[in-house]
Amino acid sequence: EAGVAQSPRYKIIEKRQSVAFWCNPISGHATLYWYQQILGQGPKLLIQFQNNGVVDDSQLPKDRFSAERLKGVDSTLKIQPAKLEDSAVYLCASSLGAGSIDPTGELFFGEGSRLTVL
Amino acid sequence: KNQVEQSPQSLIILEGKNCTLQCNYTVSPFSNLRWYKQDTGRGPVSLTIMTFSENTKSNGRYTATLDADTKQSSLHITASQLSDSASYICVVRSGGSYIPTFGRGTSLIVHP
């Protein structure tokens, strides 16, 4: 079974430039998450999708970050314009579903996209 | 506010030694607790899941415990190996919103 695919693995940009990350979840997984992980810290939830609807985006800096999940499958996370503090690994994860649909709620993570903002 | 606290923040041990990582949480209502292992440059991978009725569960050299009354969990690693060097993240899932709350992780380094 294919895992969660993310691209690019590495990206270096200058501040004020834009960047986009792509995620393809495990087939059949309804829930998709984007996490930001700063070096030495645990993952911080940016946005959670259930199919193509947003469940939680309370910690997404909406003035510069945007995310979409068209057709409830692939997802794209965009940052525009980037700031120095956006340097981090952006992890995409998927799970079977939410609530009683997926009682154990195991998250399956991609390898992550490492962003460096200069 | 749902929170997950892990200790220690980092730990260095010699190969072959045992160690215990701690996780305290305030997530309510409780659904389950998972320990994830995150190797450097990789995404986290689930090691074990603990539900309300489970006190102890083993997965090879990893043993997790859960005390639902005190809202504490531990992950014990026996006879550590170099490959155990990683970050170990405690994640608690809410029984209401089903949104997982992450701890900051414990960074474990195993020296030969």
PDB file of C-alpha atoms in Angstrom:
ATOM      1  CA  GLU A   1       0.000   0.000   0.000  1.00  0.00           C
ATOM      2  CA  ALA A   2       1.404   3.385  -0.993  1.00  0.00           C
ATOM      3  CA  GLY A   3       2.029   5.831   1.825  1.00  0.00           C
ATOM      4  CA  VAL A   4       1.437   9.565   2.028  1.00  0.00           C
ATOM      5  CA  ALA A   5       3.337  11.345  -0.731  1.00  0.00           C
ATOM      6  CA  GLN A   6       4.685  14.859  -0.348  1.00  0.00           C
ATOM      7  CA  SER A   7       6.663  17.170  -2.600  1.00  0.00           C
ATOM      8  CA  PRO A   8       9.012  18.868  -2.776  1.00  0.00           C
ATOM      9  CA  ARG A   9      11.197  17.351  -0.043  1.00  0.00           C
ATOM     10  CA  TYR A  10      13.319  20.480   0.228  1.00  0.00           C
ATOM     11  CA  LYS A  11      12.744  24.100  -0.732  1.00  0.00           C
ATOM     12  CA  ILE A  12      14.891  27.187  -0.177  1.00  0.00           C
ATOM     13  CA  ILE A  13      13.387  30.609  -0.865  1.00  0.00           C
ATOM     14  CA  GLU A  14      14.000  34.209   0.090  1.00  0.00           C
ATOM     15  CA  LYS A  15      11.635  36.065   2.392  1.00  0.00           C
ATOM     16  CA  ARG A  16       8.597  37.579   0.711  1.00  0.00           C
ATOM     17  CA  GLN A  17       8.651  34.893  -1.983  1.00  0.00           C
ATOM     18  CA  SER A  18       5.906  32.291  -2.311  1.00  0.00           C
ATOM     19  CA  VAL A  19       6.007  28.509  -2.041  1.00  0.00           C
ATOM     20  CA  ALA A  20       3.569  25.645  -2.466  1.00  0.00           C
ATOM     21  CA  PHE A  21       3.604  22.133  -1.043  1.00  0.00           C
ATOM     22  CA  TRP A  22       1.672  19.184  -2.381  1.00  0.00           C
ATOM     23  CA  CYS A  23       0.289  16.146  -0.576  1.00  0.00           C
ATOM     24  CA  ASN A  24      -1.330  12.954  -1.827  1.00  0.00           C
ATOM     25  CA  PRO A  25      -2.863  10.983   1.070  1.00  0.00           C
ATOM     26  CA  ILE A  26      -3.339   7.234   1.354  1.00  0.00           C
ATOM     27  CA  SER A  27      -6.114   6.072  -0.937  1.00  0.00           C
ATOM     28  CA  GLY A  28      -9.454   6.001   0.834  1.00  0.00           C
ATOM     29  CA  HIS A  29      -8.399   8.254   3.711  1.00  0.00           C
ATOM     30  CA  ALA A  30     -11.030  10.920   4.250  1.00  0.00           C
ATOM     31  CA  THR A  31      -9.125  13.072   6.744  1.00  0.00           C
ATOM     32  CA  LEU A  32      -6.048  15.074   5.798  1.00  0.00           C
ATOM     33  CA  TYR A  33      -3.875  17.198   8.076  1.00  0.00           C
ATOM     34  CA  TRP A  34      -1.135  19.759   7.515  1.00  0.00           C
ATOM     35  CA  TYR A  35       1.320  20.228  10.382  1.00  0.00           C
ATOM     36  CA  GLN A  36       4.180  22.680  10.873  1.00  0.00           C
ATOM     37  CA  GLN A  37       7.161  21.301  12.792  1.00  0.00           C
ATOM     38  CA  ILE A  38       9.845  23.732  13.875  1.00  0.00           C
ATOM     39  CA  LEU A  39      13.207  22.185  14.751  1.00  0.00           C
ATOM     40  CA  GLY A  40      13.148  20.604  18.212  1.00  0.00           C
ATOM     41  CA  GLN A  41       9.383  20.910  18.645  1.00  0.00           C
ATOM     42  CA  GLY A  42       6.369  18.687  18.144  1.00  0.00           C
ATOM     43  CA  PRO A  43       4.093  19.090  15.129  1.00  0.00           C
ATOM     44  CA  LYS A  44       1.606  21.976  15.256  1.00  0.00           C
ATOM     45  CA  LEU A  45      -1.690  21.552  13.433  1.00  0.00           C
ATOM     46  CA  LEU A  46      -2.259  24.107  10.693  1.00  0.00           C
ATOM     47  CA  ILE A  47      -5.394  22.731   9.083  1.00  0.00           C
ATOM     48  CA  GLN A  48      -7.531  19.581   9.102  1.00  0.00           C
ATOM     49  CA  PHE A  49      -9.773  18.536   6.215  1.00  0.00           C
ATOM     50  CA  GLN A  50     -12.581  16.001   6.298  1.00  0.00           C
ATOM     51  CA  ASN A  51     -13.055  15.074   2.634  1.00  0.00           C
ATOM     52  CA  ASN A  52     -12.930  18.530   0.994  1.00  0.00           C
ATOM     53  CA  GLY A  53     -14.336  20.450   3.965  1.00  0.00           C
ATOM     54  CA  VAL A  54     -12.303  22.248   6.628  1.00  0.00           C
ATOM     55  CA  VAL A  55     -12.661  20.838  10.170  1.00  0.00           C
ATOM     56  CA  ASP A  56     -10.130  23.041  11.970  1.00  0.00           C
ATOM     57  CA  ASP A  57      -7.976  25.894  10.668  1.00  0.00           C
ATOM     58  CA  SER A  58      -7.808  27.925  13.873  1.00  0.00           C
ATOM     59  CA  GLN A  59      -3.982  27.966  13.919  1.00  0.00           C
ATOM     60  CA  LEU A  60      -3.486  28.691  10.229  1.00  0.00           C
ATOM     61  CA  PRO A  61      -2.028  32.210   9.698  1.00  0.00           C
ATOM     62  CA  LYS A  62      -4.626  33.109   7.123  1.00  0.00           C
ATOM     63  CA  ASP A  63      -2.948  36.359   6.090  1.00  0.00           C
ATOM     64  CA  ARG A  64      -0.162  34.366   4.444  1.00  0.00           C
ATOM     65  CA  PHE A  65      -1.076  30.669   4.482  1.00  0.00           C
ATOM     66  CA  SER A  66      -3.766  28.999   2.417  1.00  0.00           C
ATOM     67  CA  ALA A  67      -4.698  25.386   1.823  1.00  0.00           C
ATOM     68  CA  GLU A  68      -7.134  23.569  -0.355  1.00  0.00           C
ATOM     69  CA  ARG A  69      -8.229  20.013  -0.935  1.00  0.00           C
ATOM     70  CA  LEU A  70     -10.056  19.888  -4.200  1.00  0.00           C
ATOM     71  CA  LYS A  71     -12.169  16.782  -4.873  1.00  0.00           C
ATOM     72  CA  GLY A  72     -11.349  15.507  -1.380  1.00  0.00           C
ATOM     73  CA  VAL A  73      -8.075  13.826  -2.383  1.00  0.00           C
ATOM     74  CA  ASP A  74      -4.850  15.792  -3.037  1.00  0.00           C
ATOM     75  CA  SER A  75      -4.073  18.909  -1.069  1.00  0.00           C
ATOM     76  CA  THR A  76      -1.906  21.979  -1.559  1.00  0.00           C
ATOM     77  CA  LEU A  77      -0.507  24.270   1.145  1.00  0.00           C
ATOM     78  CA  LYS A  78       0.673  27.691   0.008  1.00  0.00           C
ATOM     79  CA  ILE A  79       2.662  30.387   1.794  1.00  0.00           C
ATOM     80  CA  GLN A  80       2.696  33.896   0.353  1.00  0.00           C
ATOM     81  CA  PRO A  81       4.655  35.947   1.274  1.00  0.00           C
ATOM     82  CA  ALA A  82       7.068  33.809   3.303  1.00  0.00           C
ATOM     83  CA  LYS A  83       8.727  35.064   6.486  1.00  0.00           C
ATOM     84  CA  LEU A  84      11.925  33.908   8.151  1.00  0.00           C
ATOM     85  CA  GLU A  85       9.912  32.253  10.953  1.00  0.00           C
ATOM     86  CA  ASP A  86       8.166  30.017   8.416  1.00  0.00           C
ATOM     87  CA  SER A  87      11.343  27.932   8.175  1.00  0.00           C
ATOM     88  CA  ALA A  88      10.177  24.507   9.282  1.00  0.00           C
ATOM     89  CA  VAL A  89       9.193  21.050   8.111  1.00  0.00           C
ATOM     90  CA  TYR A  90       5.658  20.858   6.758  1.00  0.00           C
ATOM     91  CA  LEU A  91       4.179  17.444   7.430  1.00  0.00           C
ATOM     92  CA  CYS A  92       1.109  16.069   5.723  1.00  0.00           C
ATOM     93  CA  ALA A  93      -0.799  13.249   7.399  1.00  0.00           C
ATOM     94  CA  SER A  94      -3.935  11.315   6.599  1.00  0.00           C
ATOM     95  CA  SER A  95      -6.287   9.071   8.544  1.00  0.00           C
ATOM     96  CA  LEU A  96      -9.176   6.857   7.648  1.00  0.00           C
ATOM     97  CA  GLY A  97     -11.787   9.250   8.986  1.00  0.00           C
ATOM     98  CA  ALA A  98     -13.056  10.861  12.140  1.00  0.00           C
ATOM     99  CA  GLY A  99     -15.184   9.796  15.047  1.00  0.00           C
ATOM    100  CA  SER A 100     -16.800   6.385  14.956  1.00  0.00           C
ATOM    101  CA  ILE A 101     -15.689   5.904  11.345  1.00  0.00           C
ATOM    102  CA  ASP A 102     -12.101   5.637  12.581  1.00  0.00           C
ATOM    103  CA  PRO A 103     -12.107   4.805  16.311  1.00  0.00           C
ATOM    104  CA  THR A 104      -8.347   4.454  16.650  1.00  0.00           C
ATOM    105  CA  GLY A 105      -7.474   7.565  14.662  1.00  0.00           C
ATOM    106  CA  GLU A 106      -3.980   6.527  13.575  1.00  0.00           C
ATOM    107  CA  LEU A 107      -2.253   9.250  11.573  1.00  0.00           C
ATOM    108  CA  PHE A 108      -0.049   8.233   8.661  1.00  0.00           C
ATOM    109  CA  PHE A 109       2.584  10.837   7.865  1.00  0.00           C
ATOM    110  CA  GLY A 110       4.513  11.717   4.753  1.00  0.00           C
ATOM    111  CA  GLU A 111       8.271  12.346   4.798  1.00  0.00           C
ATOM    112  CA  GLY A 112       7.681  16.092   5.083  1.00  0.00           C
ATOM    113  CA  SER A 113       8.736  19.149   3.093  1.00  0.00           C
ATOM    114  CA  ARG A 114      11.605  21.105   4.621  1.00  0.00           C
ATOM    115  CA  LEU A 115      11.359  24.849   3.981  1.00  0.00           C
ATOM    116  CA  THR A 116      14.247  27.241   4.519  1.00  0.00           C
ATOM    117  CA  VAL A 117      13.480  30.962   4.228  1.00  0.00           C
ATOM    118  CA  LEU A 118      16.551  33.186   3.820  1.00  0.00           C
TER     119      LEU A 118
ATOM    120  CA  LYS B   1      -7.541  23.783  27.006  1.00  0.00           C
ATOM    121  CA  ASN B   2      -6.323  20.335  25.932  1.00  0.00           C
ATOM    122  CA  GLN B   3      -2.603  19.942  26.578  1.00  0.00           C
ATOM    123  CA  VAL B   4       0.014  17.200  26.418  1.00  0.00           C
ATOM    124  CA  GLU B   5       3.266  17.603  28.343  1.00  0.00           C
ATOM    125  CA  GLN B   6       6.269  15.324  27.839  1.00  0.00           C
ATOM    126  CA  SER B   7       9.396  14.825  29.893  1.00  0.00           C
ATOM    127  CA  PRO B   8      12.282  14.833  29.710  1.00  0.00           C
ATOM    128  CA  GLN B   9      12.768  17.132  26.728  1.00  0.00           C
ATOM    129  CA  SER B  10      15.913  15.218  25.778  1.00  0.00           C
ATOM    130  CA  LEU B  11      17.729  12.133  27.006  1.00  0.00           C
ATOM    131  CA  ILE B  12      21.113  10.588  26.297  1.00  0.00           C
ATOM    132  CA  ILE B  13      21.778   6.958  27.241  1.00  0.00           C
ATOM    133  CA  LEU B  14      24.296   4.254  26.466  1.00  0.00           C
ATOM    134  CA  GLU B  15      23.435   1.376  24.175  1.00  0.00           C
ATOM    135  CA  GLY B  16      21.924  -1.526  26.077  1.00  0.00           C
ATOM    136  CA  LYS B  17      20.494   0.616  28.874  1.00  0.00           C
ATOM    137  CA  ASN B  18      16.794   1.064  29.651  1.00  0.00           C
ATOM    138  CA  CYS B  19      14.902   4.356  29.742  1.00  0.00           C
ATOM    139  CA  THR B  20      11.426   5.685  30.470  1.00  0.00           C
ATOM    140  CA  LEU B  21       9.684   8.612  28.809  1.00  0.00           C
ATOM    141  CA  GLN B  22       6.756  10.390  30.433  1.00  0.00           C
ATOM    142  CA  CYS B  23       3.560  11.950  29.094  1.00  0.00           C
ATOM    143  CA  ASN B  24       0.957  13.905  31.100  1.00  0.00           C
ATOM    144  CA  TYR B  25      -2.229  15.132  29.508  1.00  0.00           C
ATOM    145  CA  THR B  26      -5.313  17.203  30.269  1.00  0.00           C
ATOM    146  CA  VAL B  27      -7.337  16.141  27.197  1.00  0.00           C
ATOM    147  CA  SER B  28     -10.962  15.530  28.050  1.00  0.00           C
ATOM    148  CA  PRO B  29     -12.961  13.559  27.191  1.00  0.00           C
ATOM    149  CA  PHE B  30     -10.311  10.947  26.487  1.00  0.00           C
ATOM    150  CA  SER B  31     -10.450   8.643  23.475  1.00  0.00           C
ATOM    151  CA  ASN B  32      -6.972   7.152  23.127  1.00  0.00           C
ATOM    152  CA  LEU B  33      -3.267   7.866  23.466  1.00  0.00           C
ATOM    153  CA  ARG B  34      -0.587   6.999  20.923  1.00  0.00           C
ATOM    154  CA  TRP B  35       3.172   7.032  21.060  1.00  0.00           C
ATOM    155  CA  TYR B  36       4.835   7.917  17.774  1.00  0.00           C
ATOM    156  CA  LYS B  37       8.506   7.506  16.859  1.00  0.00           C
ATOM    157  CA  GLN B  38      10.017  10.105  14.545  1.00  0.00           C
ATOM    158  CA  ASP B  39      13.398   9.323  13.036  1.00  0.00           C
ATOM    159  CA  THR B  40      15.479  12.299  11.892  1.00  0.00           C
ATOM    160  CA  GLY B  41      14.210  13.597   8.548  1.00  0.00           C
ATOM    161  CA  ARG B  42      11.172  11.310   8.523  1.00  0.00           C
ATOM    162  CA  GLY B  43       7.518  11.563   9.459  1.00  0.00           C
ATOM    163  CA  PRO B  44       6.256  10.125  12.788  1.00  0.00           C
ATOM    164  CA  VAL B  45       5.210   6.462  12.859  1.00  0.00           C
ATOM    165  CA  SER B  46       2.823   4.964  15.414  1.00  0.00           C
ATOM    166  CA  LEU B  47       4.430   2.605  17.966  1.00  0.00           C
ATOM    167  CA  THR B  48       1.461   1.780  20.123  1.00  0.00           C
ATOM    168  CA  ILE B  49      -2.048   2.866  21.065  1.00  0.00           C
ATOM    169  CA  MET B  50      -3.546   2.916  24.562  1.00  0.00           C
ATOM    170  CA  THR B  51      -7.278   3.037  25.192  1.00  0.00           C
ATOM    171  CA  PHE B  52      -9.087   3.833  28.429  1.00  0.00           C
ATOM    172  CA  SER B  53      -9.299   0.221  29.590  1.00  0.00           C
ATOM    173  CA  GLU B  54      -5.669  -0.670  28.908  1.00  0.00           C
ATOM    174  CA  ASN B  55      -2.951  -0.326  31.555  1.00  0.00           C
ATOM    175  CA  THR B  56       0.034  -1.873  29.802  1.00  0.00           C
ATOM    176  CA  LYS B  57       0.879  -2.831  26.244  1.00  0.00           C
ATOM    177  CA  SER B  58       4.122  -4.085  24.772  1.00  0.00           C
ATOM    178  CA  ASN B  59       5.501  -3.869  21.248  1.00  0.00           C
ATOM    179  CA  GLY B  60       8.833  -5.665  21.210  1.00  0.00           C
ATOM    180  CA  ARG B  61      11.259  -3.720  23.391  1.00  0.00           C
ATOM    181  CA  TYR B  62       8.726  -0.899  23.831  1.00  0.00           C
ATOM    182  CA  THR B  63       6.241  -1.033  26.726  1.00  0.00           C
ATOM    183  CA  ALA B  64       3.604   1.660  27.182  1.00  0.00           C
ATOM    184  CA  THR B  65       1.562   2.227  30.311  1.00  0.00           C
ATOM    185  CA  LEU B  66      -1.534   4.307  30.920  1.00  0.00           C
ATOM    186  CA  ASP B  67      -3.038   5.581  34.162  1.00  0.00           C
ATOM    187  CA  ALA B  68      -6.338   7.147  33.118  1.00  0.00           C
ATOM    188  CA  ASP B  69      -7.047   8.352  36.662  1.00  0.00           C
ATOM    189  CA  THR B  70      -3.901  10.474  36.916  1.00  0.00           C
ATOM    190  CA  LYS B  71      -3.846  11.116  33.147  1.00  0.00           C
ATOM    191  CA  GLN B  72      -0.299   9.872  32.767  1.00  0.00           C
ATOM    192  CA  SER B  73       1.407   7.561  30.303  1.00  0.00           C
ATOM    193  CA  SER B  74       4.934   6.254  30.027  1.00  0.00           C
ATOM    194  CA  LEU B  75       6.979   4.589  27.311  1.00  0.00           C
ATOM    195  CA  HIS B  76       9.683   2.224  28.549  1.00  0.00           C
ATOM    196  CA  ILE B  77      12.439   1.141  26.183  1.00  0.00           C
ATOM    197  CA  THR B  78      14.350  -1.976  27.178  1.00  0.00           C
ATOM    198  CA  ALA B  79      17.905  -2.801  26.085  1.00  0.00           C
ATOM    199  CA  SER B  80      18.227   0.283  23.914  1.00  0.00           C
ATOM    200  CA  GLN B  81      19.754   0.098  20.453  1.00  0.00           C
ATOM    201  CA  LEU B  82      21.374   2.771  18.292  1.00  0.00           C
ATOM    202  CA  SER B  83      18.298   2.671  16.056  1.00  0.00           C
ATOM    203  CA  ASP B  84      16.183   3.859  18.979  1.00  0.00           C
ATOM    204  CA  SER B  85      17.728   7.318  18.575  1.00  0.00           C
ATOM    205  CA  ALA B  86      14.721   9.418  17.562  1.00  0.00           C
ATOM    206  CA  SER B  87      12.057  11.774  18.840  1.00  0.00           C
ATOM    207  CA  TYR B  88       9.154  10.129  20.686  1.00  0.00           C
ATOM    208  CA  ILE B  89       5.881  12.013  20.519  1.00  0.00           C
ATOM    209  CA  CYS B  90       2.833  11.450  22.716  1.00  0.00           C
ATOM    210  CA  VAL B  91      -0.496  12.169  21.007  1.00  0.00           C
ATOM    211  CA  VAL B  92      -3.841  12.155  22.812  1.00  0.00           C
ATOM    212  CA  ARG B  93      -7.090  11.983  20.889  1.00  0.00           C
ATOM    213  CA  SER B  94     -10.171  13.719  22.237  1.00  0.00           C
ATOM    214  CA  GLY B  95     -13.341  11.713  22.575  1.00  0.00           C
ATOM    215  CA  GLY B  96     -15.422  14.717  21.623  1.00  0.00           C
ATOM    216  CA  SER B  97     -13.830  16.466  18.657  1.00  0.00           C
ATOM    217  CA  TYR B  98     -11.548  13.515  17.800  1.00  0.00           C
ATOM    218  CA  ILE B  99      -8.814  16.071  17.121  1.00  0.00           C
ATOM    219  CA  PRO B 100      -5.375  14.788  18.200  1.00  0.00           C
ATOM    220  CA  THR B 101      -3.288  16.909  20.589  1.00  0.00           C
ATOM    221  CA  PHE B 102       0.475  16.543  20.221  1.00  0.00           C
ATOM    222  CA  GLY B 103       3.188  16.764  22.850  1.00  0.00           C
ATOM    223  CA  ARG B 104       6.487  18.470  21.999  1.00  0.00           C
ATOM    224  CA  GLY B 105       8.310  15.155  22.020  1.00  0.00           C
ATOM    225  CA  THR B 106      11.313  13.672  23.824  1.00  0.00           C
ATOM    226  CA  SER B 107      14.554  13.527  21.868  1.00  0.00           C
ATOM    227  CA  LEU B 108      16.403  10.293  22.662  1.00  0.00           C
ATOM    228  CA  ILE B 109      20.044   9.761  21.715  1.00  0.00           C
ATOM    229  CA  VAL B 110      21.576   6.324  22.192  1.00  0.00           C
ATOM    230  CA  HIS B 111      25.376   6.295  22.257  1.00  0.00           C
ATOM    231  CA  PRO B 112      27.487   3.203  21.530  1.00  0.00           C
TER     232      PRO B 112
END
